[in-house]
């Protein structure tokens, strides 16, 4: 376990906003957690790679950096393999590792930044696939009861960019490993708009799907190394039948997709664009020119600059469409103002 005092967090969040922590612990082994004095949700914070968080303030207490590594095949049957992954493994490296070994199901989730331990927190998803489809269980340390707990997938309450770990009390568990049930036979998932076109064929290999997703993402999404960002800043609103019909009566051209539960998902990017906000800049904080759902730090923006811009976007969208956009990343502040 490594400890630093008065740590700089600006390189530990992909927005690249300035912030400091009183202490920083790198948790490399599960046992490290037992040596810590405890976790105070009002002062402390767990971070993976910081790619889904906006820091509005310094962290007064301790940042626990999850760095627990390891990928182990636990069991293999005819067409399935059960894999345990340390929460500190890089997600994209895990996807590459799985594709290389013929363990399938993660190809569409290539190039999502962050660590494996954060993947269940918002049930990461892309190109028509969510973690929920392959997650078997999550092992975590329960700060409140000082014991290890295993959540089977249904206990995680995974939803659209949501889980029990994102709900209140949000910081109760430190995830130390996840188990994934992957397939040894490959079935391509190509229903998502643009994927078939990128591939140019209807029965691709797993390597080809992986490469197509990587290529699409590199082309379409702003790179945090060039302009700090946390990916999509707003979730796509999902409305029930009555609300969806009202919205479509007044805005029939809004892109929307029916959901399995009967709701309808609307494109938040289209709403932001319709408000004329794509590329809108306020100081060093901006709505990306490349992608209306992404807020970017053009250099020198603070967390609060970006948050003010997010409020402007929410007000304009609410004014025009009557929809309250919900931020997707965690908004970290010392008071309860926004989190
Ligand atoms: P962090 O940002 O460090 O943490 C996120 C939250 O999880 C925080 O609340 C933190 O406290 C908590 N947390 C982290 N680790 C643990 C742990 N071990 N135990 C308990 N709590 C923990 N997301 C998608 O779903 N799909 C995408 O396609 C996608 N694309 C992205 C593209 C870009 C360019 C960027 C910058 C982000 C994108 N994201 C996407 C968002 C982000 O990559 C994911 O949410 C990712 O899982 C966050 O991982 P992280 O390790 O960086 O988490
Ligand atoms: P895109 O293909 O330009 O689509 C824009 C939005 O439309 C996405 O948010 C997506 O919703 C929705 N959409 C498009 N086709 C859909 C379909 N067939 N069915 C249902 N919804 C559809 O998206 P993009 O921004 O380039 O991203 C590609 C994929 O990577 C998306 O799945 C996106 O979620 C994911 N991604 C996520 C983040 C993040 O931070 N969460 C960042 C970058 C990319 P969904 O978001 O629900 O898929």
Tab-separated table of C-alpha atoms and ligand atoms in Angstrom:
chain	number	residue	atom	x	y	z
A	1	UNK	CA	0.000	0.000	0.000
A	2	UNK	CA	1.438	3.374	-1.026
A	3	UNK	CA	0.572	6.582	0.810
A	4	UNK	CA	1.024	10.184	-0.288
A	5	UNK	CA	0.041	13.381	1.487
A	6	UNK	CA	-1.450	16.480	-0.147
A	7	UNK	CA	-1.770	14.737	-3.494
A	8	UNK	CA	-2.475	16.437	-6.809
A	9	UNK	CA	-5.552	14.887	-8.473
A	10	UNK	CA	-5.344	16.799	-11.765
A	11	UNK	CA	-3.712	13.880	-13.574
A	12	UNK	CA	-6.021	11.376	-11.870
A	13	UNK	CA	-9.234	12.621	-13.523
A	14	UNK	CA	-9.731	12.611	-17.297
A	15	UNK	CA	-11.324	16.089	-17.237
A	16	UNK	CA	-7.881	17.230	-16.055
A	17	UNK	CA	-9.420	19.692	-13.602
A	18	UNK	CA	-7.346	20.881	-10.648
A	19	UNK	CA	-8.075	19.312	-7.250
A	20	UNK	CA	-6.129	17.979	-4.301
A	21	UNK	CA	-6.604	15.256	-1.724
A	22	UNK	CA	-5.475	15.330	1.915
A	23	UNK	CA	-4.090	11.800	1.500
A	24	UNK	CA	-3.840	9.314	-1.341
A	25	UNK	CA	-3.655	5.547	-0.791
A	26	UNK	CA	-2.956	3.101	-3.589
A	27	UNK	CA	-4.817	-0.067	-2.658
A	28	UNK	CA	-2.874	-2.923	-4.271
A	29	UNK	CA	-4.157	-5.894	-2.241
A	30	UNK	CA	-7.497	-6.673	-0.646
A	31	UNK	CA	-5.789	-6.824	2.766
A	32	UNK	CA	-4.754	-3.159	2.401
A	33	UNK	CA	-8.380	-2.224	3.077
A	34	UNK	CA	-8.260	-3.897	6.483
A	35	UNK	CA	-5.341	-1.688	7.523
A	36	UNK	CA	-7.206	1.544	6.779
A	37	UNK	CA	-8.964	3.399	9.596
A	38	UNK	CA	-12.291	3.237	7.702
A	39	UNK	CA	-14.051	5.250	5.058
A	40	UNK	CA	-15.852	8.518	5.737
A	41	UNK	CA	-18.179	9.151	2.784
A	42	UNK	CA	-18.419	12.852	3.623
A	43	UNK	CA	-14.634	13.298	3.276
A	44	UNK	CA	-13.167	10.348	1.341
A	45	UNK	CA	-13.428	9.104	-2.247
A	46	UNK	CA	-12.629	5.936	-4.218
A	47	UNK	CA	-11.131	6.461	-7.666
A	48	UNK	CA	-10.307	4.108	-10.516
A	49	UNK	CA	-9.030	6.012	-13.502
A	50	UNK	CA	-11.164	9.105	-12.879
A	51	UNK	CA	-12.904	8.885	-16.266
A	52	UNK	CA	-16.449	9.245	-14.959
A	53	UNK	CA	-16.180	11.969	-12.359
A	54	UNK	CA	-16.235	15.766	-12.214
A	55	UNK	CA	-14.362	17.125	-9.206
A	56	UNK	CA	-15.890	20.425	-8.078
A	57	UNK	CA	-13.822	20.605	-4.884
A	58	UNK	CA	-10.725	19.245	-3.208
A	59	UNK	CA	-11.147	15.946	-1.383
A	60	UNK	CA	-10.677	16.903	2.260
A	61	UNK	CA	-9.964	13.362	3.397
A	62	UNK	CA	-8.434	10.420	1.568
A	63	UNK	CA	-8.595	9.251	-2.021
A	64	UNK	CA	-8.341	5.460	-2.293
A	65	UNK	CA	-6.921	4.527	-5.668
A	66	UNK	CA	-7.994	1.049	-6.645
A	67	UNK	CA	-4.974	-0.799	-8.042
A	68	UNK	CA	-5.841	-4.471	-7.306
A	69	UNK	CA	-4.693	-6.522	-10.304
A	70	UNK	CA	-5.147	-10.043	-11.676
A	71	UNK	CA	-7.110	-11.910	-14.340
A	72	UNK	CA	-7.852	-15.575	-13.619
A	73	UNK	CA	-9.883	-18.192	-15.485
A	74	UNK	CA	-11.850	-20.006	-12.770
A	75	UNK	CA	-13.898	-22.489	-14.748
A	76	UNK	CA	-14.518	-23.536	-18.317
A	77	UNK	CA	-17.366	-25.626	-19.711
A	78	UNK	CA	-18.298	-26.469	-23.316
A	79	UNK	CA	-19.148	-22.967	-24.380
A	80	UNK	CA	-18.608	-20.742	-21.337
A	81	UNK	CA	-15.706	-19.481	-19.299
A	82	UNK	CA	-15.867	-17.876	-15.851
A	83	UNK	CA	-13.194	-15.212	-15.328
A	84	UNK	CA	-12.284	-13.302	-12.164
A	85	UNK	CA	-10.824	-9.848	-12.698
A	86	UNK	CA	-9.094	-7.653	-10.110
A	87	UNK	CA	-10.893	-4.319	-9.832
A	88	UNK	CA	-7.687	-2.432	-10.731
A	89	UNK	CA	-7.271	-4.041	-14.171
A	90	UNK	CA	-7.572	-1.627	-17.088
A	91	UNK	CA	-10.902	-2.303	-18.815
A	92	UNK	CA	-9.692	-2.037	-22.414
A	93	UNK	CA	-6.647	-4.228	-21.712
A	94	UNK	CA	-9.049	-6.824	-20.265
A	95	UNK	CA	-11.166	-6.733	-23.446
A	96	UNK	CA	-8.004	-7.211	-25.563
A	97	UNK	CA	-6.879	-10.083	-23.312
A	98	UNK	CA	-10.300	-11.781	-23.613
A	99	UNK	CA	-10.468	-11.434	-27.411
A	100	UNK	CA	-6.950	-12.894	-27.730
A	101	UNK	CA	-7.985	-15.966	-25.666
A	102	UNK	CA	-11.280	-16.571	-27.459
A	103	UNK	CA	-13.405	-15.457	-24.482
A	104	UNK	CA	-16.287	-13.580	-26.093
A	105	UNK	CA	-18.904	-11.026	-25.138
A	106	UNK	CA	-16.817	-7.917	-24.472
A	107	UNK	CA	-15.891	-6.912	-28.067
A	108	UNK	CA	-18.472	-4.073	-28.322
A	109	UNK	CA	-17.161	-2.628	-25.039
A	110	UNK	CA	-13.628	-2.042	-26.387
A	111	UNK	CA	-11.822	1.239	-25.647
A	112	UNK	CA	-14.060	2.318	-22.766
A	113	UNK	CA	-11.663	4.124	-20.417
A	114	UNK	CA	-11.414	3.186	-16.764
A	115	UNK	CA	-10.820	0.161	-14.581
A	116	UNK	CA	-12.737	-3.089	-14.215
A	117	UNK	CA	-13.900	-2.219	-10.686
A	118	UNK	CA	-15.846	0.793	-11.928
A	119	UNK	CA	-17.536	-1.149	-14.746
A	120	UNK	CA	-20.471	-2.345	-12.572
A	121	UNK	CA	-20.860	1.095	-10.970
A	122	UNK	CA	-22.642	2.449	-14.027
A	123	UNK	CA	-23.155	-0.860	-15.854
A	124	UNK	CA	-20.915	0.334	-18.689
A	125	UNK	CA	-22.429	0.048	-22.119
A	126	UNK	CA	-21.669	0.790	-25.740
A	127	UNK	CA	-22.685	-0.306	-29.226
A	128	UNK	CA	-25.761	-2.163	-28.007
A	129	UNK	CA	-24.043	-4.229	-25.261
A	130	UNK	CA	-23.969	-3.669	-21.489
A	131	UNK	CA	-21.833	-5.216	-18.764
A	132	UNK	CA	-25.081	-6.674	-17.359
A	133	UNK	CA	-25.044	-9.287	-20.127
A	134	UNK	CA	-21.809	-10.899	-18.891
A	135	UNK	CA	-21.562	-9.961	-15.199
A	136	UNK	CA	-21.771	-12.950	-12.847
A	137	UNK	CA	-20.924	-11.284	-9.508
A	138	UNK	CA	-19.103	-8.454	-7.742
A	139	UNK	CA	-16.968	-8.819	-4.606
A	140	UNK	CA	-16.673	-5.756	-2.393
A	141	UNK	CA	-15.612	-4.605	1.055
A	142	UNK	CA	-18.557	-3.227	3.022
A	143	UNK	CA	-17.272	-0.265	5.043
A	144	UNK	CA	-20.459	-0.057	7.092
A	145	UNK	CA	-20.405	-3.654	8.342
A	146	UNK	CA	-16.637	-4.246	7.977
A	147	UNK	CA	-17.013	-7.477	5.992
A	148	UNK	CA	-16.645	-8.872	2.487
A	149	UNK	CA	-19.828	-9.174	0.457
A	150	UNK	CA	-20.547	-10.911	-2.829
A	151	UNK	CA	-23.275	-9.408	-4.986
A	152	UNK	CA	-24.723	-11.815	-7.539
A	153	UNK	CA	-25.579	-9.906	-10.729
A	154	UNK	CA	-29.324	-9.462	-9.910
A	155	UNK	CA	-28.358	-7.932	-6.514
A	156	UNK	CA	-26.381	-5.222	-8.333
A	157	UNK	CA	-29.649	-3.716	-9.692
A	158	UNK	CA	-28.008	-2.933	-12.994
A	159	UNK	CA	-29.936	-0.512	-15.193
A	160	UNK	CA	-29.215	1.989	-17.952
A	161	UNK	CA	-25.877	3.481	-16.763
A	162	UNK	CA	-26.944	2.657	-13.224
A	163	UNK	CA	-26.492	0.168	-10.366
A	164	UNK	CA	-26.814	-0.172	-6.605
A	165	UNK	CA	-23.236	1.193	-6.382
A	166	UNK	CA	-24.291	4.497	-7.994
A	167	UNK	CA	-27.318	4.939	-5.734
A	168	UNK	CA	-27.331	6.149	-2.111
A	169	UNK	CA	-25.506	5.270	0.107
A	170	UNK	CA	-23.095	5.423	-2.813
A	171	UNK	CA	-19.779	4.915	-1.064
A	172	UNK	CA	-20.701	1.991	1.135
A	173	UNK	CA	-18.732	-0.624	-0.865
A	174	UNK	CA	-15.190	-0.822	-2.251
A	175	UNK	CA	-15.316	-3.206	-5.220
A	176	UNK	CA	-12.252	-5.484	-5.234
A	177	UNK	CA	-13.050	-7.920	-8.060
A	178	UNK	CA	-15.678	-8.846	-10.610
A	179	UNK	CA	-16.569	-12.177	-12.199
A	180	UNK	CA	-17.593	-12.366	-15.841
A	181	UNK	CA	-19.247	-15.272	-17.662
A	182	UNK	CA	-17.955	-15.173	-21.230
A	183	UNK	CA	-18.611	-17.419	-24.242
A	184	UNK	CA	-16.127	-19.543	-26.119
A	185	UNK	CA	-18.346	-19.378	-29.243
A	186	UNK	CA	-18.538	-15.969	-30.893
A	187	UNK	CA	-21.905	-14.433	-31.803
A	188	UNK	CA	-21.452	-10.960	-33.296
A	189	UNK	CA	-23.729	-8.204	-31.943
A	190	UNK	CA	-24.163	-5.827	-34.855
A	191	UNK	CA	-27.601	-4.291	-34.319
A	192	UNK	CA	-26.177	-0.922	-33.242
A	193	UNK	CA	-26.319	1.827	-35.870
A	194	UNK	CA	-23.076	2.171	-37.820
A	195	UNK	CA	-21.342	-1.031	-36.732
A	196	UNK	CA	-22.247	-3.150	-39.787
A	197	UNK	CA	-21.293	-0.276	-42.073
A	198	UNK	CA	-17.913	0.062	-40.354
A	199	UNK	CA	-17.311	-3.682	-40.703
A	200	UNK	CA	-18.491	-3.975	-44.297
A	201	UNK	CA	-19.481	-7.642	-43.768
A	202	UNK	CA	-22.240	-9.561	-41.973
A	203	UNK	CA	-20.280	-12.400	-40.334
A	204	UNK	CA	-17.169	-10.831	-38.874
A	205	UNK	CA	-14.699	-12.425	-36.464
A	206	UNK	CA	-14.391	-11.229	-32.873
A	207	UNK	CA	-11.113	-9.498	-33.788
A	208	UNK	CA	-12.869	-7.628	-36.610
A	209	UNK	CA	-15.696	-6.416	-34.341
A	210	UNK	CA	-13.159	-5.345	-31.702
A	211	UNK	CA	-11.147	-3.439	-34.350
A	212	UNK	CA	-14.285	-1.808	-35.805
A	213	UNK	CA	-15.421	-0.549	-32.395
A	214	UNK	CA	-11.935	0.812	-31.679
A	215	UNK	CA	-11.839	2.561	-35.080
A	216	UNK	CA	-15.339	4.055	-34.683
A	217	UNK	CA	-14.579	5.326	-31.204
A	218	UNK	CA	-11.197	6.826	-32.207
A	219	UNK	CA	-12.906	8.675	-35.061
A	220	UNK	CA	-16.009	9.879	-33.250
A	221	UNK	CA	-15.058	10.643	-29.667
A	222	UNK	CA	-12.858	13.433	-28.332
A	223	UNK	CA	-9.660	11.981	-26.859
A	224	UNK	CA	-9.210	13.003	-23.182
A	225	UNK	CA	-5.461	13.298	-23.863
A	226	UNK	CA	-6.252	16.152	-26.305
A	227	UNK	CA	-9.213	17.743	-24.489
A	228	UNK	CA	-10.142	16.644	-20.977
A	229	UNK	CA	-13.552	14.965	-20.826
A	230	UNK	CA	-15.518	12.175	-19.129
A	231	UNK	CA	-17.304	10.828	-22.207
A	232	UNK	CA	-21.050	11.464	-22.340
A	233	UNK	CA	-21.882	14.084	-19.732
A	234	UNK	CA	-25.650	13.462	-19.856
A	235	UNK	CA	-27.668	10.277	-19.907
A	236	UNK	CA	-30.173	9.814	-22.705
A	237	UNK	CA	-33.585	10.408	-21.096
A	238	UNK	CA	-35.856	7.355	-21.019
A	239	UNK	CA	-39.551	8.318	-20.928
A	240	UNK	CA	-42.706	6.317	-20.257
A	241	UNK	CA	-45.287	5.944	-23.029
A	242	UNK	CA	-47.354	9.008	-22.122
A	243	UNK	CA	-44.368	11.364	-21.755
A	244	UNK	CA	-42.752	10.001	-24.937
A	245	UNK	CA	-45.915	10.586	-26.933
A	246	UNK	CA	-46.215	14.180	-25.618
A	247	UNK	CA	-42.585	14.917	-26.536
A	248	UNK	CA	-42.941	13.374	-30.002
A	249	UNK	CA	-46.115	15.375	-30.692
A	250	UNK	CA	-44.177	18.620	-30.269
A	251	UNK	CA	-40.794	17.351	-31.606
A	252	UNK	CA	-41.511	14.538	-34.085
A	253	UNK	CA	-37.984	14.537	-35.518
A	254	UNK	CA	-36.171	13.749	-32.254
A	255	UNK	CA	-34.187	10.477	-32.603
A	256	UNK	CA	-35.612	7.869	-30.231
A	257	UNK	CA	-35.397	4.128	-29.585
A	258	UNK	CA	-37.993	1.840	-27.967
A	259	UNK	CA	-36.660	0.006	-24.891
A	260	UNK	CA	-37.353	-3.547	-23.757
A	261	UNK	CA	-39.218	-2.291	-20.649
A	262	UNK	CA	-41.719	-0.292	-22.737
A	263	UNK	CA	-39.992	3.079	-22.260
A	264	UNK	CA	-38.520	5.169	-25.062
A	265	UNK	CA	-34.941	6.456	-25.030
A	266	UNK	CA	-34.401	9.889	-26.607
A	267	UNK	CA	-31.166	11.340	-27.922
A	268	UNK	CA	-29.855	13.928	-25.461
A	269	UNK	CA	-27.208	14.909	-28.051
A	270	UNK	CA	-29.951	15.842	-30.553
A	271	UNK	CA	-31.665	18.024	-27.927
A	272	UNK	CA	-28.430	19.833	-27.070
A	273	UNK	CA	-27.657	20.336	-30.749
A	274	UNK	CA	-31.180	21.676	-31.405
A	275	UNK	CA	-30.545	24.282	-28.675
A	276	UNK	CA	-27.544	25.497	-30.699
A	277	UNK	CA	-25.109	24.441	-27.988
A	278	UNK	CA	-22.813	22.044	-29.884
A	279	UNK	CA	-19.382	23.723	-29.761
A	280	UNK	CA	-20.643	26.374	-27.273
A	281	UNK	CA	-17.722	27.659	-25.192
A	282	UNK	CA	-17.731	29.392	-21.805
A	283	UNK	CA	-14.136	30.261	-20.927
A	284	UNK	CA	-12.139	27.043	-21.125
A	285	UNK	CA	-15.224	24.835	-20.692
A	286	UNK	CA	-17.019	23.816	-23.868
A	287	UNK	CA	-19.575	21.517	-25.412
A	288	UNK	CA	-17.437	19.469	-27.807
A	289	UNK	CA	-17.576	20.443	-31.517
A	290	UNK	CA	-17.246	16.751	-32.253
A	291	UNK	CA	-19.981	15.409	-29.985
A	292	UNK	CA	-22.796	17.372	-28.314
A	293	UNK	CA	-23.029	14.971	-25.331
A	294	UNK	CA	-19.416	15.547	-24.325
A	295	UNK	CA	-18.255	18.521	-22.259
A	296	UNK	CA	-14.562	19.308	-22.706
A	297	UNK	CA	-11.862	21.154	-20.840
A	298	UNK	CA	-10.076	23.203	-23.497
A	299	UNK	CA	-7.245	23.879	-21.038
A	300	UNK	CA	-7.434	25.479	-17.608
A	301	UNK	CA	-11.139	24.908	-16.840
A	302	UNK	CA	-12.061	24.126	-13.247
A	303	UNK	CA	-14.670	21.590	-12.204
A	304	UNK	CA	-17.014	24.464	-11.397
A	305	UNK	CA	-16.527	26.051	-14.864
A	306	UNK	CA	-17.636	22.758	-16.398
A	307	UNK	CA	-20.508	22.406	-13.931
A	308	UNK	CA	-21.795	25.916	-14.739
A	309	UNK	CA	-21.743	25.007	-18.418
A	310	UNK	CA	-23.620	21.784	-17.629
A	311	UNK	CA	-26.292	23.859	-15.819
A	312	UNK	CA	-26.672	26.102	-18.861
A	313	UNK	CA	-27.153	23.048	-21.092
A	314	UNK	CA	-29.726	21.593	-18.698
A	315	UNK	CA	-31.658	24.900	-18.486
A	316	UNK	CA	-31.775	25.336	-22.263
A	317	UNK	CA	-32.866	21.741	-22.875
A	318	UNK	CA	-35.496	21.963	-20.108
A	319	UNK	CA	-36.771	25.244	-21.598
A	320	UNK	CA	-37.092	23.866	-25.112
A	321	UNK	CA	-38.069	20.221	-24.543
A	322	UNK	CA	-39.345	20.119	-20.936
A	323	UNK	CA	-36.750	17.418	-20.186
A	324	UNK	CA	-34.424	17.423	-17.158
A	325	UNK	CA	-31.122	15.987	-18.365
A	326	UNK	CA	-29.362	13.880	-15.753
A	327	UNK	CA	-25.555	13.992	-15.546
A	328	UNK	CA	-23.920	10.635	-16.135
A	329	UNK	CA	-20.561	11.128	-14.320
A	330	UNK	CA	-20.315	11.448	-10.574
A	331	UNK	CA	-20.344	15.110	-9.503
A	332	UNK	CA	-18.071	15.316	-6.452
A	333	UNK	CA	-18.569	18.314	-4.136
A	334	UNK	CA	-17.959	18.839	-0.445
A	335	UNK	CA	-21.509	20.031	0.164
A	336	UNK	CA	-24.632	18.209	-1.034
A	337	UNK	CA	-25.408	21.006	-3.570
A	338	UNK	CA	-25.270	18.791	-6.638
A	339	UNK	CA	-24.330	15.252	-5.853
B	1	LIG	P1	-13.872	6.547	-11.855
B	1	LIG	O1	-14.217	7.696	-12.723
B	1	LIG	O2	-12.580	6.573	-11.149
B	1	LIG	O3	-15.055	6.335	-10.792
B	1	LIG	C1	-16.393	6.426	-11.189
B	1	LIG	C2	-17.295	6.165	-9.972
B	1	LIG	O4	-17.135	4.819	-9.552
B	1	LIG	C3	-16.955	7.032	-8.764
B	1	LIG	O5	-18.147	7.303	-8.061
B	1	LIG	C4	-16.065	6.141	-7.921
B	1	LIG	O6	-16.112	6.449	-6.554
B	1	LIG	C5	-16.662	4.759	-8.203
B	1	LIG	N1	-15.679	3.681	-8.144
B	1	LIG	C6	-14.586	3.530	-8.949
B	1	LIG	N2	-13.935	2.397	-8.615
B	1	LIG	C7	-14.615	1.829	-7.591
B	1	LIG	C8	-14.434	0.663	-6.799
B	1	LIG	N3	-13.402	-0.148	-6.985
B	1	LIG	N4	-15.351	0.414	-5.825
B	1	LIG	C9	-16.388	1.230	-5.614
B	1	LIG	N5	-16.612	2.351	-6.322
B	1	LIG	C10	-15.734	2.654	-7.300
B	1	LIG	N6	-18.911	4.755	-20.082
B	1	LIG	C11	-19.750	3.849	-20.651
B	1	LIG	O7	-20.583	3.229	-19.953
B	1	LIG	N7	-19.703	3.592	-21.984
B	1	LIG	C12	-18.838	4.217	-22.815
B	1	LIG	O8	-18.817	3.936	-24.006
B	1	LIG	C13	-17.955	5.192	-22.246
B	1	LIG	N8	-17.098	5.875	-23.035
B	1	LIG	C14	-16.281	6.817	-22.481
B	1	LIG	C15	-15.417	7.517	-23.331
B	1	LIG	C16	-14.563	8.476	-22.799
B	1	LIG	C17	-13.630	9.226	-23.733
B	1	LIG	C18	-14.543	8.712	-21.400
B	1	LIG	C19	-13.571	9.695	-20.815
B	1	LIG	C20	-15.413	8.041	-20.558
B	1	LIG	C21	-16.301	7.087	-21.106
B	1	LIG	N9	-17.211	6.372	-20.293
B	1	LIG	C22	-18.035	5.428	-20.853
B	1	LIG	C23	-17.277	6.628	-18.845
B	1	LIG	C24	-16.200	5.817	-18.048
B	1	LIG	O9	-15.158	5.412	-18.869
B	1	LIG	C25	-16.787	4.585	-17.367
B	1	LIG	O10	-17.864	4.942	-16.533
B	1	LIG	C26	-15.752	3.831	-16.530
B	1	LIG	O11	-16.297	2.624	-16.073
B	1	LIG	C27	-15.225	4.648	-15.347
B	1	LIG	O12	-14.100	3.942	-14.812
B	1	LIG	P2	-13.051	4.662	-13.855
B	1	LIG	O13	-12.150	3.608	-13.348
B	1	LIG	O14	-12.404	5.782	-14.560
B	1	LIG	O15	-14.008	5.182	-12.705
B	2	LIG	P1	-23.889	7.377	-31.614
B	2	LIG	O1	-23.768	6.083	-32.340
B	2	LIG	O2	-23.542	8.644	-32.313
B	2	LIG	O3	-25.339	7.522	-30.984
B	2	LIG	C1	-25.687	8.654	-30.177
B	2	LIG	C2	-26.664	8.226	-29.129
B	2	LIG	O4	-27.759	7.596	-29.744
B	2	LIG	C3	-26.037	7.260	-28.169
B	2	LIG	O5	-26.057	7.898	-26.916
B	2	LIG	C4	-26.901	6.028	-28.222
B	2	LIG	O6	-27.427	5.624	-26.990
B	2	LIG	C5	-28.068	6.379	-29.098
B	2	LIG	N1	-28.237	5.318	-30.108
B	2	LIG	C6	-27.693	5.285	-31.313
B	2	LIG	N2	-28.080	4.171	-31.979
B	2	LIG	C7	-28.860	3.495	-31.148
B	2	LIG	C8	-29.566	2.276	-31.269
B	2	LIG	N3	-29.517	1.536	-32.366
B	2	LIG	N4	-30.272	1.860	-30.234
B	2	LIG	C9	-30.321	2.594	-29.125
B	2	LIG	N5	-29.675	3.760	-28.946
B	2	LIG	C10	-28.967	4.220	-29.956
B	2	LIG	O7	-23.103	7.205	-30.288
B	2	LIG	P2	-21.644	7.622	-29.863
B	2	LIG	O8	-21.776	8.791	-28.988
B	2	LIG	O9	-20.679	7.638	-31.012
B	2	LIG	O10	-21.260	6.377	-28.958
B	2	LIG	C11	-21.236	5.066	-29.443
B	2	LIG	C12	-21.514	4.119	-28.302
B	2	LIG	O11	-20.533	4.308	-27.275
B	2	LIG	C13	-22.866	4.371	-27.637
B	2	LIG	O12	-23.409	3.137	-27.247
B	2	LIG	C14	-22.541	5.197	-26.434
B	2	LIG	O13	-23.409	4.930	-25.352
B	2	LIG	C15	-21.137	4.721	-26.079
B	2	LIG	N6	-20.402	5.818	-25.470
B	2	LIG	C16	-20.681	6.115	-24.166
B	2	LIG	C17	-20.006	7.127	-23.523
B	2	LIG	C18	-20.243	7.389	-22.075
B	2	LIG	O14	-19.499	8.139	-21.476
B	2	LIG	N7	-21.242	6.793	-21.490
B	2	LIG	C19	-19.072	7.881	-24.201
B	2	LIG	C20	-18.839	7.583	-25.532
B	2	LIG	C21	-19.525	6.551	-26.171
B	2	LIG	P3	-26.590	4.756	-25.921
B	2	LIG	O15	-25.671	5.736	-25.288
B	2	LIG	O16	-27.630	4.315	-24.955
B	2	LIG	O17	-25.929	3.640	-26.634
